[in-house]
Amino acid sequence: MSTLVTIDLDGRAVEAEAGRPLGALLHRELNAVLRHTAKDGAPRGVFCGMGVCFDCLVRVDGREGVRACVTPIRAGMRVETVRS
Amino acid sequence: MRRIDTDLLVVGGGPAGLEAARAAAEAGIAVDLVDAGFRPGGQYWMQDPTGAPPLSAQGSKGAAAIAKAQATGVAFHSGAEVFAAFPDRRVLANAADGPIEFTPRAIIVATGAHDRAMPFPGWTLPGVMTPGAGQRLAKLGGTSAGERVVLAGSGPFLMAVAETLVKLGKPPVALIEARPTDSAIIAHLARHPGRWREAARLLAGARAIPERRSGWIVTEAIGSERVTAVRIAPVDRSGRIDRARSETIGGIDALLVGWGFRPMIELTALLRCRHEHDPALGGWHCVTDRASGRTSVEGVYAAGEVTGIAGAVPARLSGRLAGLSAAADLGADTAGDEGERASLAEQLARARAFSDGLGRLYAPPADLVTLARDDTVVCRCEEITRADIAAAFADGTDAVAGAKIWTRAGMGRCQGRICGAAVAAIAAAETGITPREAGFNPPRIPLRPVPLSVVLETTRDGQE
Amino acid sequence: MKPGAGMKADAVVVGAGVVGAAVARALAVSGRRVVIVEQGVPGGAVSGASLACIGTHMMDEDELPLLKWCCDEWAAFASVAPDFEYSRCGQLRFLKQESERRSADEWIGIETAAGLSPTLLDPDAVRRIEPELTGPIHAATWSPNSAVVNPFLAVRRLLEAAQAAGATLVSRRPVTALRLAGGRIAGVETAEGPIEAGIVVLAGGPWTAKLAATAGVDLPIVPRKAQCLATVSVPPSIRTVVGACKAEGGVDAGYTQIQQAMSGQILFNTVLEGGVTAAGSPDDIPEVDRAFIRDSVATLLFLFPAFVQIDLLRSWVRYEAVTPDDRFLTGPAGPDGLFIAAGDGGTGFVRSLGMARIIADFVGGRESPFRRDLYDPARFDMKAAA
Ligand SMILES: Cc1cc2nc3c(=O)[nH]c(=O)nc-3n(C[C@H](O)[C@H](O)[C@H](O)COP(=O)(O)OP(=O)(O)OC[C@H]3O[C@@H](n4cnc5c(N)ncnc54)[C@H](O)[C@@H]3O)c2cc1C
């Protein structure tokens, strides 16, 4: 049933199952650290996992502030993390 | 933008929304169901997003309920997030393939709940998340939150998450339940034999967890880039923490902590329905007439967790009741339904008695608000500490609204959904008001951030 | 226990918006024992919804001396108070077509005569100041001395200054009526008991008329809907206050204001000619209108087309207090001891310090450094009588 696709994660090709939440993949691939905060530069990862807390923000295909946890994995998507 | 004119819009595709939609559709009403999830089912009847068959009996039940609703002609819109609603009942949702405008004659809000998180030192570390997040990583992502997971907080949902992790082959290394097990819990269960099987199943699942404690609470998460250890301390029945007897569990890589759920009231609040505060129901919730699901606003109904945390059984019952009464109010021929409705209302009252009791038994401990230290971030979005908030109260402001404008707590992207209850608790601790008086962050348009391009597209032909 | 119940003071200030906070500070600094009573949370009404531009540009010719005085006072306060994000960023008012030129020229003349230095810029010059403003504008006026402040922090700092001078702030305590004794003001009633004082200043914004009526004073203040939108925080992309207004007709005839807060959020609103200015009860908490959202977003994107993918985060609605001539009612009214400072007409943030000065001068028996007859609460009665 599931289809394996390739996405671009910070310039690296990563294989993943299409349709699953990007947040789960990033949690695994990035050792839970999805970004650093603007003010304190503190590490953050998936927290609520349901699109409510806005902690798992990444850039997807150039769009800022995308919640990884509610974004389905699509073939060829370009994901960039925000690090300090 | 797609425009959909319909009789009834159901918002939320969990047990409450699915039952509501099906009941109304069976009565001959045109129903659209909009849900933000990857697939309908909600949190309880969560479906695998790749279409893989359900892992559990619960998932299969959900699949059946979705199929039934589909068979009655309910039009599903998954992956669509409602971001605005207007007094004329127009509802705007944003989906991957563009925005949708619904113009329904009635709305049933069945938006469910989200985990209640409370701040404590280290709670912003990656690897620390809500139990619900752990559940979703597993069920939607096929991933465990970690190799060595500690599960903590309070309430029966922790056992459900444990069950999922066990199935995934990653049983938690410890389950830390704040509520001391005692005769009150046993006595409550004894009064509701209908729930014995579920309880026994969950308890059996928990046996795979090497370390199980009740009457203990997580006081701190430790780590630099990811959680690696957790401090725990005993907490007594009156909710007092005994830090002198603290212990550390090391070698972990994930910590799931939650204190039950909070109703997702953003849409009912935006629609100006009446809300009330009851700690046993998860705090602020939408007030409904239990027998009909009617809210204080004409044409707006609510069902499930948004009307007060109670779990899946009351959600289904209240959903069906709301669907039937909305259908009747919309002019469907529901003569002959009175008997069913009376029986549903009676079942709902019984199911609610069980869940209200659980809600009281597993109420968050009194000392929970003391966990955050001065330098602990309370508002995760704007990175506002407890000291910042306390200083604002010392300067003469008050309540959730006062903290928000003087510190920005609650002003970020999540709009106070996560920190609101904590800020209210801090207000209560610092200024002596009740959490009810402290209020909540009123949701406004847009309910979730949405690109300006979408806003323009959905308002371009807007009349008032 | 909360402070305030059964208290005695020299002066009670009703309302902890920017006007009440400024009045409380002025009275406390001049040695009066002040209690500030706020029904909600300080700054939580109109002041907390404000874009808080501190400027003189294209406002009201007669008020220019006061506005200049206010701008200087704000700068002075910023230099002594803890940070409230005061920033002299300047203000651009864009012209869409040549026909708007005459009014712009007139304003530049008036302001130049008053010692200010506004200029008219062509689109290229505008872009040197505001590089992202790439929309097809005709020209813009530039007023370099305008500033902005963070409205929440500004109110907080004024209240802190008042408290440092001995004032007491009581939140979440509505004043229900005025107390009279022997024909003069004796204090206020609250749900938790009276507060006695020989001076009461009503700085209650759109609620002021209702409270004044409890002492038999009839004030021509009506509530008018004011709305605003905010995006999520983005990197610095707007430097100034960008706006437009049809000067002749004031806010009713069309108005735009766009700026970026220090938080990174872009705050913006546009009210088109004949647009939404509905009156309502200030106790209502309505949502923004669809037409307002559309006009505001369309105007923002007309000027800044690159912002199209930025997320909208929030909207809000408040009721401003409006008088027949859009100027404050500030000064004594009705029974001895009663003062009014309300009726801001939508630009009360900048004026608040001036209104506070007027009240303090009346109470202290001094003259004011600018005309105060413009704000006399009885001016409409006098006109009617004449
Ligand atoms: C979107 C927007 C943009 C704006 N932009 C600008 C700008 O750029 N520059 C500018 O100068 N101005 C601007 N303004 C206008 C400015 O914000 C207001 O004129 C100013 O804040 C008014 O202050 P206030 O203290 O009179 O009113 P408020 O802030 O409304 O204060 C009145 C207070 O009195 C309290 N109160 C009322 N009745 C009672 C009672 N009975 N008991 C106790 N308390 C009571 C209320 O709760 C309230 O807190 C803007 C306004 C808005 C809405």
Tab-separated table of C-alpha atoms in Angstrom, chain C residues 34-221:
chain	number	residue	atom	x	y	z
C	34	VAL	CA	-4.131	58.724	42.883
C	35	VAL	CA	-6.109	55.525	42.497
C	36	ILE	CA	-6.544	54.195	38.955
C	37	VAL	CA	-9.529	51.926	38.572
C	38	GLU	CA	-9.774	49.690	35.506
C	39	GLN	CA	-12.753	47.473	34.705
C	40	GLY	CA	-10.723	45.025	32.650
C	41	VAL	CA	-6.978	44.778	32.353
C	42	PRO	CA	-4.768	47.858	31.927
C	43	GLY	CA	-4.392	48.761	28.274
C	44	GLY	CA	-6.773	45.969	27.325
C	45	ALA	CA	-9.319	48.127	25.492
C	46	VAL	CA	-8.607	50.506	22.610
C	47	SER	CA	-5.068	51.300	23.722
C	48	GLY	CA	-4.005	47.669	23.445
C	49	ALA	CA	-5.452	47.489	19.940
C	50	SER	CA	-3.644	50.548	18.737
C	51	LEU	CA	-0.956	51.035	16.135
C	52	ALA	CA	0.361	53.800	18.384
C	53	CYS	CA	1.974	56.040	15.811
C	54	ILE	CA	3.328	59.156	17.480
C	55	GLY	CA	3.252	61.823	14.827
C	56	THR	CA	1.860	65.121	13.653
C	57	HIS	CA	1.478	64.295	10.005
C	58	MET	CA	-1.751	65.303	8.264
C	59	MET	CA	-3.852	65.369	11.359
C	60	ASP	CA	-5.467	68.657	12.352
C	61	GLU	CA	-4.062	72.080	11.647
C	62	ASP	CA	-5.444	73.667	14.823
C	63	GLU	CA	-3.969	70.893	16.910
C	64	LEU	CA	-0.464	71.076	15.460
C	65	PRO	CA	1.076	72.885	18.464
C	66	LEU	CA	-0.403	70.292	20.821
C	67	LEU	CA	0.693	67.421	18.587
C	68	LYS	CA	4.244	68.771	18.415
C	69	TRP	CA	4.284	69.130	22.176
C	70	CYS	CA	3.024	65.535	22.518
C	71	CYS	CA	5.675	64.139	20.193
C	72	ASP	CA	8.393	65.855	22.233
C	73	GLU	CA	6.881	64.559	25.469
C	74	TRP	CA	6.852	61.001	24.146
C	75	ALA	CA	10.493	61.303	23.159
C	76	ALA	CA	11.307	62.678	26.602
C	77	PHE	CA	9.411	59.878	28.321
C	78	ALA	CA	11.211	57.303	26.173
C	79	SER	CA	14.550	58.672	27.327
C	80	VAL	CA	13.729	58.175	31.020
C	81	ALA	CA	11.397	55.169	31.141
C	82	PRO	CA	12.392	51.539	30.654
C	83	ASP	CA	12.101	50.410	27.057
C	84	PHE	CA	8.731	50.580	25.347
C	85	GLU	CA	10.037	50.198	21.795
C	86	TYR	CA	9.901	53.891	20.971
C	87	SER	CA	11.320	54.280	17.490
C	88	ARG	CA	11.462	57.418	15.375
C	89	CYS	CA	10.963	55.576	12.122
C	90	GLY	CA	9.236	58.267	10.098
C	91	GLN	CA	5.984	58.122	8.205
C	92	LEU	CA	5.121	57.771	4.516
C	93	ARG	CA	1.727	58.664	3.110
C	94	PHE	CA	1.322	57.354	-0.370
C	95	LEU	CA	-0.618	58.973	-3.174
C	96	LYS	CA	-2.230	56.743	-5.738
C	97	GLN	CA	-2.862	59.422	-8.327
C	98	GLU	CA	-1.999	62.956	-9.322
C	99	SER	CA	-5.356	64.257	-8.110
C	100	GLU	CA	-4.279	63.656	-4.529
C	101	ARG	CA	-1.344	65.943	-5.038
C	102	ARG	CA	-3.078	69.200	-4.108
C	103	SER	CA	-4.043	68.066	-0.659
C	104	ALA	CA	-0.546	66.682	-0.052
C	105	ASP	CA	1.058	69.966	-1.089
C	106	GLU	CA	-1.282	71.883	1.193
C	107	TRP	CA	-0.343	69.725	4.122
C	108	ILE	CA	3.325	70.053	3.435
C	109	GLY	CA	2.891	73.827	3.423
C	110	ILE	CA	1.007	73.856	6.703
C	111	GLU	CA	3.458	71.589	8.461
C	112	THR	CA	6.499	73.376	7.100
C	113	ALA	CA	5.083	76.674	8.373
C	114	ALA	CA	4.752	75.018	11.770
C	115	GLY	CA	8.447	74.207	11.800
C	116	LEU	CA	8.201	70.585	10.658
C	117	SER	CA	10.025	69.104	7.688
C	118	PRO	CA	7.733	66.988	5.522
C	119	THR	CA	8.635	66.447	1.865
C	120	LEU	CA	7.107	64.904	-1.235
C	121	LEU	CA	8.936	61.919	-2.668
C	122	ASP	CA	8.737	60.190	-6.037
C	123	PRO	CA	8.427	56.378	-6.104
C	124	ASP	CA	12.196	55.855	-6.416
C	125	ALA	CA	12.892	58.021	-3.405
C	126	VAL	CA	10.182	56.152	-1.516
C	127	ARG	CA	11.886	52.860	-2.309
C	128	ARG	CA	15.183	54.130	-0.967
C	129	ILE	CA	13.399	54.529	2.385
C	130	GLU	CA	11.085	51.547	2.071
C	131	PRO	CA	12.687	49.054	-0.355
C	132	GLU	CA	9.879	46.491	-0.279
C	133	LEU	CA	7.274	49.092	-1.235
C	134	THR	CA	7.289	48.161	-4.906
C	135	GLY	CA	3.608	48.710	-5.644
C	136	PRO	CA	2.570	51.247	-8.328
C	137	ILE	CA	2.181	54.373	-6.210
C	138	HIS	CA	2.223	57.870	-7.662
C	139	ALA	CA	4.221	59.563	-4.912
C	140	ALA	CA	4.355	59.806	-1.136
C	141	THR	CA	4.738	62.422	1.512
C	142	TRP	CA	7.526	61.806	4.011
C	143	SER	CA	7.391	62.942	7.586
C	144	PRO	CA	10.717	61.958	9.151
C	145	ASN	CA	9.882	62.866	12.738
C	146	SER	CA	6.985	60.444	13.270
C	147	ALA	CA	7.611	57.609	15.704
C	148	VAL	CA	5.926	54.440	16.896
C	149	VAL	CA	5.756	52.850	20.312
C	150	ASN	CA	4.665	49.451	21.549
C	151	PRO	CA	1.181	50.311	22.841
C	152	PHE	CA	1.137	47.597	25.516
C	153	LEU	CA	4.489	48.571	26.949
C	154	ALA	CA	3.826	52.302	26.664
C	155	VAL	CA	0.727	51.968	28.850
C	156	ARG	CA	2.626	49.717	31.226
C	157	ARG	CA	5.485	52.204	31.539
C	158	LEU	CA	3.121	55.131	32.170
C	159	LEU	CA	1.399	53.123	34.882
C	160	GLU	CA	4.725	52.087	36.371
C	161	ALA	CA	5.732	55.756	36.494
C	162	ALA	CA	2.420	56.623	38.141
C	163	GLN	CA	2.884	53.831	40.675
C	164	ALA	CA	6.444	54.920	41.343
C	165	ALA	CA	4.979	58.321	42.219
C	166	GLY	CA	2.616	56.682	44.678
C	167	ALA	CA	-0.435	55.849	42.572
C	168	THR	CA	-2.408	52.642	43.161
C	169	LEU	CA	-3.638	50.561	40.226
C	170	VAL	CA	-6.697	48.364	40.619
C	171	SER	CA	-7.505	45.990	37.748
C	172	ARG	CA	-10.730	44.159	36.965
C	173	ARG	CA	-12.898	46.520	39.006
C	174	PRO	CA	-15.634	48.358	37.114
C	175	VAL	CA	-16.681	51.764	38.385
C	176	THR	CA	-20.463	51.578	38.464
C	177	ALA	CA	-21.377	55.180	39.292
C	178	LEU	CA	-20.046	58.542	40.377
C	179	ARG	CA	-20.558	59.683	43.982
C	180	LEU	CA	-21.834	63.175	44.637
C	181	ALA	CA	-22.034	65.033	47.945
C	182	GLY	CA	-23.336	68.569	48.306
C	183	GLY	CA	-23.384	69.024	44.567
C	184	ARG	CA	-19.724	68.142	44.034
C	185	ILE	CA	-17.839	64.965	43.275
C	186	ALA	CA	-17.096	62.742	46.244
C	187	GLY	CA	-15.624	59.657	44.590
C	188	VAL	CA	-16.801	56.577	42.737
C	189	GLU	CA	-18.815	53.451	43.411
C	190	THR	CA	-17.404	50.055	42.530
C	191	ALA	CA	-18.773	46.563	42.915
C	192	GLU	CA	-16.462	46.148	45.889
C	193	GLY	CA	-17.356	49.392	47.619
C	194	PRO	CA	-16.792	53.105	47.188
C	195	ILE	CA	-13.527	54.953	46.717
C	196	GLU	CA	-13.646	58.473	48.135
C	197	ALA	CA	-11.934	61.319	46.329
C	198	GLY	CA	-12.560	64.992	45.662
C	199	ILE	CA	-11.386	64.663	42.075
C	200	VAL	CA	-12.524	62.091	39.545
C	201	VAL	CA	-11.146	61.928	36.013
C	202	LEU	CA	-13.117	59.882	33.501
C	203	ALA	CA	-10.718	58.396	30.963
C	204	GLY	CA	-13.015	55.538	30.089
C	205	GLY	CA	-12.815	55.764	26.304
C	206	PRO	CA	-16.110	54.750	24.706
C	207	TRP	CA	-17.613	53.903	28.094
C	208	THR	CA	-17.159	57.443	29.412
C	209	ALA	CA	-20.566	58.834	28.436
C	210	LYS	CA	-22.410	56.106	30.316
C	211	LEU	CA	-20.507	56.774	33.513
C	212	ALA	CA	-20.805	60.565	33.221
C	213	ALA	CA	-24.558	60.144	32.909
C	214	THR	CA	-24.658	58.758	36.470
C	215	ALA	CA	-23.790	62.310	37.591
C	216	GLY	CA	-26.272	63.871	35.210
C	217	VAL	CA	-23.592	64.870	32.701
C	218	ASP	CA	-24.437	64.375	29.060
C	219	LEU	CA	-21.386	63.851	26.809
C	220	PRO	CA	-21.489	63.615	23.003
C	221	ILE	CA	-19.294	60.520	22.728
